[in-house]
Backbone as a ProteinNet text record, in pm:
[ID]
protein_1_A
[PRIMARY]
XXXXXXXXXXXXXXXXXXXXXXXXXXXXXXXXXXXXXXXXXXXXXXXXXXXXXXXXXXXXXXXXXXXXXXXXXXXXXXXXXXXXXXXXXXXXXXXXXXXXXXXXXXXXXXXXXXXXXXXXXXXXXXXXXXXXXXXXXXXXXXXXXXXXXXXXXXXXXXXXXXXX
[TERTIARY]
16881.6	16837.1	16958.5	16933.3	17045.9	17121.6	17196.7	17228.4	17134.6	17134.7	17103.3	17197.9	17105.5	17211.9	17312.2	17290.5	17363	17243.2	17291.2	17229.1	17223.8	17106.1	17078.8	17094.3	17231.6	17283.3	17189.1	17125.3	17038.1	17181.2	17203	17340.8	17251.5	17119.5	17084.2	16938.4	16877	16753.7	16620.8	16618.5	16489.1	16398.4	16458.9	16355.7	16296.7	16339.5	16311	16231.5	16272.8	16225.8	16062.3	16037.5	15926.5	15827.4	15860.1	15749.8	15685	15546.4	15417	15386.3	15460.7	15413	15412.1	15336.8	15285.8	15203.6	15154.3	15106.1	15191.8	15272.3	15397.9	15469.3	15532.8	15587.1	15513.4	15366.2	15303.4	15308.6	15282.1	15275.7	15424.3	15465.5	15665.3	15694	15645.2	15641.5	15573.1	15476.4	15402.4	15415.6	15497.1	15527.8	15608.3	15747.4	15870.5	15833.3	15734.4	15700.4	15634.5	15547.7	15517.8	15499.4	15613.7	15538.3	15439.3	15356.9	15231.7	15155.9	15114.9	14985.9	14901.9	14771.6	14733.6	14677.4	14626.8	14646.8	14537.9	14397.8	14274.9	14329.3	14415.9	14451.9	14536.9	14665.6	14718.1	14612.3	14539.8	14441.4	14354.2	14283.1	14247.1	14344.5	14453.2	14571.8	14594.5	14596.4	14656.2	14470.8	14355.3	14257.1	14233.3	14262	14297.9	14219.9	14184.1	14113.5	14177.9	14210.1	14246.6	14287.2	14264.9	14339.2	14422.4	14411	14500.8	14646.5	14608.6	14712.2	14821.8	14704.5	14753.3	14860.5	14837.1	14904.3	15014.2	15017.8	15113.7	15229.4	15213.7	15300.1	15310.8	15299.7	15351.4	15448.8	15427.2	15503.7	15662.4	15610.5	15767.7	15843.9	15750.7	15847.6	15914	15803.8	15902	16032.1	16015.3	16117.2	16220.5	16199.6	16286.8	16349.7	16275.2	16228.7	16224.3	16099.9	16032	16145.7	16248.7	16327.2	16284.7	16231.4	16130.4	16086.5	16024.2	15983.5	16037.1	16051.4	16155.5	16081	16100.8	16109.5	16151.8	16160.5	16240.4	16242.4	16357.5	16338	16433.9	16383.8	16464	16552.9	16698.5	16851	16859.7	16803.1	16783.5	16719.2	16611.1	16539.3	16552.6	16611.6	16725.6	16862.2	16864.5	16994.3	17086.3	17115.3	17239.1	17251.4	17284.8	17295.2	17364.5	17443.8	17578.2	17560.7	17546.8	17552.7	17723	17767.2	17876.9	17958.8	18010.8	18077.5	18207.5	18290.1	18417.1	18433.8	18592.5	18612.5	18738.6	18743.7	18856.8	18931.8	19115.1	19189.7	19238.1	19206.6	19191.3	19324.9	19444.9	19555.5	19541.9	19447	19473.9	19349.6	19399.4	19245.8	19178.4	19232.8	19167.8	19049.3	18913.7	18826.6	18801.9	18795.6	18728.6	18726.5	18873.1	18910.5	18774.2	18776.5	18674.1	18533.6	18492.6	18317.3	18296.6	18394.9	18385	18368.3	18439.2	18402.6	18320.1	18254.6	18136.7	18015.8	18023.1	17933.8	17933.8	18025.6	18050.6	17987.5	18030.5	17953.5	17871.7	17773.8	17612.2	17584.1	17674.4	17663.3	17665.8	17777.2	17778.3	17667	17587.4	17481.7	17483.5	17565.8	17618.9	17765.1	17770.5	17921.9	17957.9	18017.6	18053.7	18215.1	18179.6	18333.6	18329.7	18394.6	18440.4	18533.9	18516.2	18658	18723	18863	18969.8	19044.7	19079.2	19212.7	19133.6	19026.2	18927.2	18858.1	18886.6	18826.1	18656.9	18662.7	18534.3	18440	18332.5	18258.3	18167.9	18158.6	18070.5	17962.9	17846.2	17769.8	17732.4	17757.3	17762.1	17720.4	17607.2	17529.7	17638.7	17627.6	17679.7	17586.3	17650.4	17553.8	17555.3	17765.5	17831.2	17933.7	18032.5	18142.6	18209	18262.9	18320.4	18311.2	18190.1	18111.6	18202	18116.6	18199.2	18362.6	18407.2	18569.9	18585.2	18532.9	18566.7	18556.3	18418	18392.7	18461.4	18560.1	18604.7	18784.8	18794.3	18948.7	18859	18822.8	18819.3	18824.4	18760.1	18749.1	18884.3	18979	19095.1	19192.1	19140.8	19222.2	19267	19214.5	19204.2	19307.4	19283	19365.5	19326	19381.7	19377.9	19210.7	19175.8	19017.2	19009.6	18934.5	18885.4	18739.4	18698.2	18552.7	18518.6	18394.1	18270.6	18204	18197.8	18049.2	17953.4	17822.7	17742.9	17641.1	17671.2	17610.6	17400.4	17355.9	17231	17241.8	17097	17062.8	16948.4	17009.3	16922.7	16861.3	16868.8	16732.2	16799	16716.3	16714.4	16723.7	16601.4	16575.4	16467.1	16497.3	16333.5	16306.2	16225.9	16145.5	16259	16305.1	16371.7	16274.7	16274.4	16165	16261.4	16142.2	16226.8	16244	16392.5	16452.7	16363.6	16325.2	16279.4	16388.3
16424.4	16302.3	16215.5	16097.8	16017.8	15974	15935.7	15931.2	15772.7	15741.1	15640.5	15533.5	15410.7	15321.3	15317.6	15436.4	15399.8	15385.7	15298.9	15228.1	15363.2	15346.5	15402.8	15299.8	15369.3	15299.7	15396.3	15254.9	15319.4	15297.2	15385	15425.1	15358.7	15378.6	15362.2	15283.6	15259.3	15209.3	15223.2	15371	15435.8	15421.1	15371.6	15372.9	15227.7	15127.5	14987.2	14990.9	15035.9	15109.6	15099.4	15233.6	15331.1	15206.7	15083.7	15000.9	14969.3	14935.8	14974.9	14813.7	14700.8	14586.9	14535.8	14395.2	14315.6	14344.3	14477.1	14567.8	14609.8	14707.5	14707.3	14638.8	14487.8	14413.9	14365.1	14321.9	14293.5	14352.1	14465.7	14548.8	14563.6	14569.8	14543.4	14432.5	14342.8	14176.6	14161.7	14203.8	14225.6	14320	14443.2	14534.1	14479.7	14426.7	14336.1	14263	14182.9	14040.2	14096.1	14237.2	14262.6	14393	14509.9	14698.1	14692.2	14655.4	14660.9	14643.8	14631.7	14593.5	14728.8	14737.8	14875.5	14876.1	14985.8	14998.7	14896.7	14871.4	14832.9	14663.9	14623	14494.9	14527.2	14576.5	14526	14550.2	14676	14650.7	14516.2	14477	14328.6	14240.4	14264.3	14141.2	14151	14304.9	14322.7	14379.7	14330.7	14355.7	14539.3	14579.2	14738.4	14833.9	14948	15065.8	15116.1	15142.4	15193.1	15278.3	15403.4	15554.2	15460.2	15377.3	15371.4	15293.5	15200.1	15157.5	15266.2	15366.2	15482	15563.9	15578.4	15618.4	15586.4	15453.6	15382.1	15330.7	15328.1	15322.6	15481.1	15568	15709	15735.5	15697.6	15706	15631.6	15516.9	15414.1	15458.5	15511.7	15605.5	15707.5	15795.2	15942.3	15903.5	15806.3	15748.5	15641.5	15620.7	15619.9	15449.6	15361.2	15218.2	15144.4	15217.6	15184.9	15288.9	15246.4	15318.9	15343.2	15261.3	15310.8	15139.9	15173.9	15059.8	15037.5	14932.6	14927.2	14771.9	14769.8	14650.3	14549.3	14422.3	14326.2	14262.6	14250.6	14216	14109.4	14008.7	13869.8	13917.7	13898.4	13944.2	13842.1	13696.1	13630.4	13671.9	13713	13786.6	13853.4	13953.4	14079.4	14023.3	13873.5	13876.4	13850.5	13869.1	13872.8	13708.3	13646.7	13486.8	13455.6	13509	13457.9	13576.1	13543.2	13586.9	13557.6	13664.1	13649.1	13686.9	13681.4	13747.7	13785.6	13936.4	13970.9	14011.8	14014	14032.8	14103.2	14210.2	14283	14363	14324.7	14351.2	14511.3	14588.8	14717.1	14805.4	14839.4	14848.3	14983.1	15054.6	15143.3	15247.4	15326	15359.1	15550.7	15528.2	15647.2	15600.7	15611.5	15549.1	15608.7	15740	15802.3	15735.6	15677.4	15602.5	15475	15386.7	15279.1	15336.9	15444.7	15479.6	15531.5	15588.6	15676.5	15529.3	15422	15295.8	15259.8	15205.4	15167.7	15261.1	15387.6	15476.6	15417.8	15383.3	15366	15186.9	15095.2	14970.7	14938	14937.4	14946.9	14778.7	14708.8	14554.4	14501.6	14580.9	14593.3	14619.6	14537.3	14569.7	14599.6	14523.5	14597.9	14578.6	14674.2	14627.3	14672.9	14588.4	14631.4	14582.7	14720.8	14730.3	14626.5	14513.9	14401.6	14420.6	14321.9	14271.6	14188.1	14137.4	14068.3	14067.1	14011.7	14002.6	14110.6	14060.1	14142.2	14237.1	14379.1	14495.2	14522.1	14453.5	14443.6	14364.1	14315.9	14224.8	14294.7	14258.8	14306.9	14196.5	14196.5	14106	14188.1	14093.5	14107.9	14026	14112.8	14028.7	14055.5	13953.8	13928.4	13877	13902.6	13829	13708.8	13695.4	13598.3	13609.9	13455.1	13447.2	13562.2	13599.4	13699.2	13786.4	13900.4	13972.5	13989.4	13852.8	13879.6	13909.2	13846.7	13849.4	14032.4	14086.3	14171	14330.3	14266.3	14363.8	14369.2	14212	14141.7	14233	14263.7	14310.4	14474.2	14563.4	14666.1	14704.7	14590.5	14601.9	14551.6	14502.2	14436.2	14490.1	14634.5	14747.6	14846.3	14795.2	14890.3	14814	14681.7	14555.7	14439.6	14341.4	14215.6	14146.5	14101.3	14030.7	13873.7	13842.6	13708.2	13688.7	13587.2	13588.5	13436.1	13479.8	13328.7	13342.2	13245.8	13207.5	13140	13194	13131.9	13043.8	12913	12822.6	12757	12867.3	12896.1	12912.6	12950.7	13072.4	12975.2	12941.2	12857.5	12965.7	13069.3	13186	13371.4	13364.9	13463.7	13593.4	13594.8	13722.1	13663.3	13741.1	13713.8	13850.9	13867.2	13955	13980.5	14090.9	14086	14145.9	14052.5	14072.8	14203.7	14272.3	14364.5	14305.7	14366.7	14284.3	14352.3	14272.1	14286.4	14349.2
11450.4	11383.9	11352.2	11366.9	11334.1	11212.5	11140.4	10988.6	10944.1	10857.7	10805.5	10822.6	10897.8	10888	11042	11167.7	11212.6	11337.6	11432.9	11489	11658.9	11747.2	11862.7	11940.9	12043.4	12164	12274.1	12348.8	12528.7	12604.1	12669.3	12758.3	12916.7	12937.2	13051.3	13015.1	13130.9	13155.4	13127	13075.8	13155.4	12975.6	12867.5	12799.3	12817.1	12819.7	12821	12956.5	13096.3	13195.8	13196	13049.2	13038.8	12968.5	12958	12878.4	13006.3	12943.3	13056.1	13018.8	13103.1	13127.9	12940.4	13030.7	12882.6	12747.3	12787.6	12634.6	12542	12582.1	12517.6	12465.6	12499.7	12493.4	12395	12410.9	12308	12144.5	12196.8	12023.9	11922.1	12065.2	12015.9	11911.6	11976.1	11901.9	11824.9	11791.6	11662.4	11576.1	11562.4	11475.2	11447.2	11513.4	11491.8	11350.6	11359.6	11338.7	11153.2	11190.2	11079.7	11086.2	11097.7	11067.2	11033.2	10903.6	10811.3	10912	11028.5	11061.8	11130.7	11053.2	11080.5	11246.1	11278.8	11446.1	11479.1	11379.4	11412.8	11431.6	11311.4	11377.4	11493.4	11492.8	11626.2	11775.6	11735	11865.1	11901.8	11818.9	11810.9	11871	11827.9	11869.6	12015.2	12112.9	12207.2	12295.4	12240.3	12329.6	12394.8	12285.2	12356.1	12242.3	12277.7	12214.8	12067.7	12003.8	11889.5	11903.9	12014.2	12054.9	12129.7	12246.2	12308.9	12268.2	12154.5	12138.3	11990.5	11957.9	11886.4	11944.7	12086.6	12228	12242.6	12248.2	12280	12166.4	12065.5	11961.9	11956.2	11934.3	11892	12027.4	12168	12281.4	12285.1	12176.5	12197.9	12053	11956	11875.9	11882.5	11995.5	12057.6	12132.3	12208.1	12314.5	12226.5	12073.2	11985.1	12021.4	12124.5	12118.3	11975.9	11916.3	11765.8	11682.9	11612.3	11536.8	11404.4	11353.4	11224.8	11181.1	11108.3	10977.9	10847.6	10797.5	10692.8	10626.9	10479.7	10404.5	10423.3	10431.5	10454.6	10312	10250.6	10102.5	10107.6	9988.8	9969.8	9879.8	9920.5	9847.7	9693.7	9704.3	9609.8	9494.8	9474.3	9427.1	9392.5	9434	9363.8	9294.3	9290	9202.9	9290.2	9451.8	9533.4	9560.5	9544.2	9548.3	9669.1	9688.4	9805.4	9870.8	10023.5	10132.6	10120.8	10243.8	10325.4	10430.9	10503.5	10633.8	10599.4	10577.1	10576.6	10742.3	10748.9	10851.8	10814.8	10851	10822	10978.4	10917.7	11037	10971.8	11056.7	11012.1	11073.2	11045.3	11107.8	11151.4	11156.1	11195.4	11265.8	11400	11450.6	11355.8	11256.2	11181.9	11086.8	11096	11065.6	10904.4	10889.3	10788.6	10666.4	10624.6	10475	10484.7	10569.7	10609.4	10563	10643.4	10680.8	10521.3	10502.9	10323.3	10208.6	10235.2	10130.8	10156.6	10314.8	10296.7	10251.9	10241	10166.2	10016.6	10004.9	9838.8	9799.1	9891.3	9840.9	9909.6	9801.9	9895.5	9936.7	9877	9928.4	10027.3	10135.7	10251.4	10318	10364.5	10429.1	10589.8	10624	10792.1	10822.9	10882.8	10929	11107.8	11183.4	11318.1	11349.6	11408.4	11521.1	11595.5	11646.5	11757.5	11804.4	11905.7	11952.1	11893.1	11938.8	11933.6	11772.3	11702.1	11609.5	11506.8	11460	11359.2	11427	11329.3	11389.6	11329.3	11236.3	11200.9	11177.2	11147.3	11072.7	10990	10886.7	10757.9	10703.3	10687.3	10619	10457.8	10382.1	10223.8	10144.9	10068.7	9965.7	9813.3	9745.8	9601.6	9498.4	9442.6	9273.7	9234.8	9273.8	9207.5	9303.6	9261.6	9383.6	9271.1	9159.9	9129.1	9153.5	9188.1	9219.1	9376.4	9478.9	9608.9	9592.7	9486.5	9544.8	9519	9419.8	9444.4	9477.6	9541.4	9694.1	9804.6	9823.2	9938.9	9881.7	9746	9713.6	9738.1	9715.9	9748.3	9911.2	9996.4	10151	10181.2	10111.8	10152.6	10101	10043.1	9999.8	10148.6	10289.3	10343.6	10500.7	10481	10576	10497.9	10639.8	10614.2	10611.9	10513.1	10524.7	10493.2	10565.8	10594.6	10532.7	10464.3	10437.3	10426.5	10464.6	10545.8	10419.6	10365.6	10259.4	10330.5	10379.9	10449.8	10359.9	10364.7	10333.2	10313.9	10478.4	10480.9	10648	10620.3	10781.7	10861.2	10979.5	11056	11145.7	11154.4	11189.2	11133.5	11093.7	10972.6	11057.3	11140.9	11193.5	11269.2	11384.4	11536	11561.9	11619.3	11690.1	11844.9	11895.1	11978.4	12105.6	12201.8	12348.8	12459.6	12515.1	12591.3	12693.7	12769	12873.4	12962.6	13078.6	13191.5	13296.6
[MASK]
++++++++++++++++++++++++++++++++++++++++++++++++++++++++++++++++++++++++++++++++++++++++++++++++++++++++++++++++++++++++++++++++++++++++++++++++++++++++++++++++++++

């Protein structure tokens, strides 16, 4: 089983492959769009049997397609006011000190390995710009960091279509 939080790389073809045309694709885009929807609606939505589309979602979860379902919660609402992007130049390729802080600040809501000058990118919710600065000094306990105050989100989140 995988840890929490870390993401499943397809090395090859054969699960995206294993989608059975425009049904799939269908239910994909609508669980995307909303997990909550019980099988009797998405069957309605996709013109299909209730076993079969029972079938077919338990198949793209075994094949680990459908990685789970999860909340989508407004960070505002909780108090996190300021979004932001760190970018940290990480001098060194021993990871453990890194993976062990982000265990520790749960603010960090993602973070990835890149390319070029910055070894990382981190997206981070705050309370307050005080708050951010100093999540941004504990992550800048580790290299050099850079941080984006994102101003607002001209698309939040989509539904991602399987490649053909």
């Amino acid at each position: 089983m995988r840890p929490r939080g870390v993401a499943a790389h397809v090395e090859d073809d054969d699960v995206v492959a294993g989608l059975e045309g425009g049904v799939d694709a269908a239910i994909l885009d609508e669980l995307q769009r909303n997990g909550r929807l019980s099988v009797a609606e998405l069957s309605r939505t996709v013109s299909m049997s209730h076993s079969a589309v029972t079938e077919r979602v338990r198949r793209l979860e075994q094949e680990g397609v459908i990685a789970g379902y999860a909340a989508v919660v407004d960070p505002e609402r909780m108090r996190y006011t300021i979004m932001a992007f760190l970018r940290l130049r990480y001098p060194s390729s021993r990871y453990e000190p890194l993976h062990r802080l982000l265990a520790e600040v749960p603010e960090v809501i993602e973070a990835h390995h890149v390319t070029g000058d910055d070894c990382f990118v981190m997206k981070v919710h705050a309370a307050s710009m005080r708050h951010l600065e100093q999540v941004a000094g504990r992550i800048g306990a580790l290299g050099s960091v850079t941080t984006s105050v994102v101003y607002s989100s001209v698309l939040d989140r989509r539904a991602l279509p399987p490649r053909s």
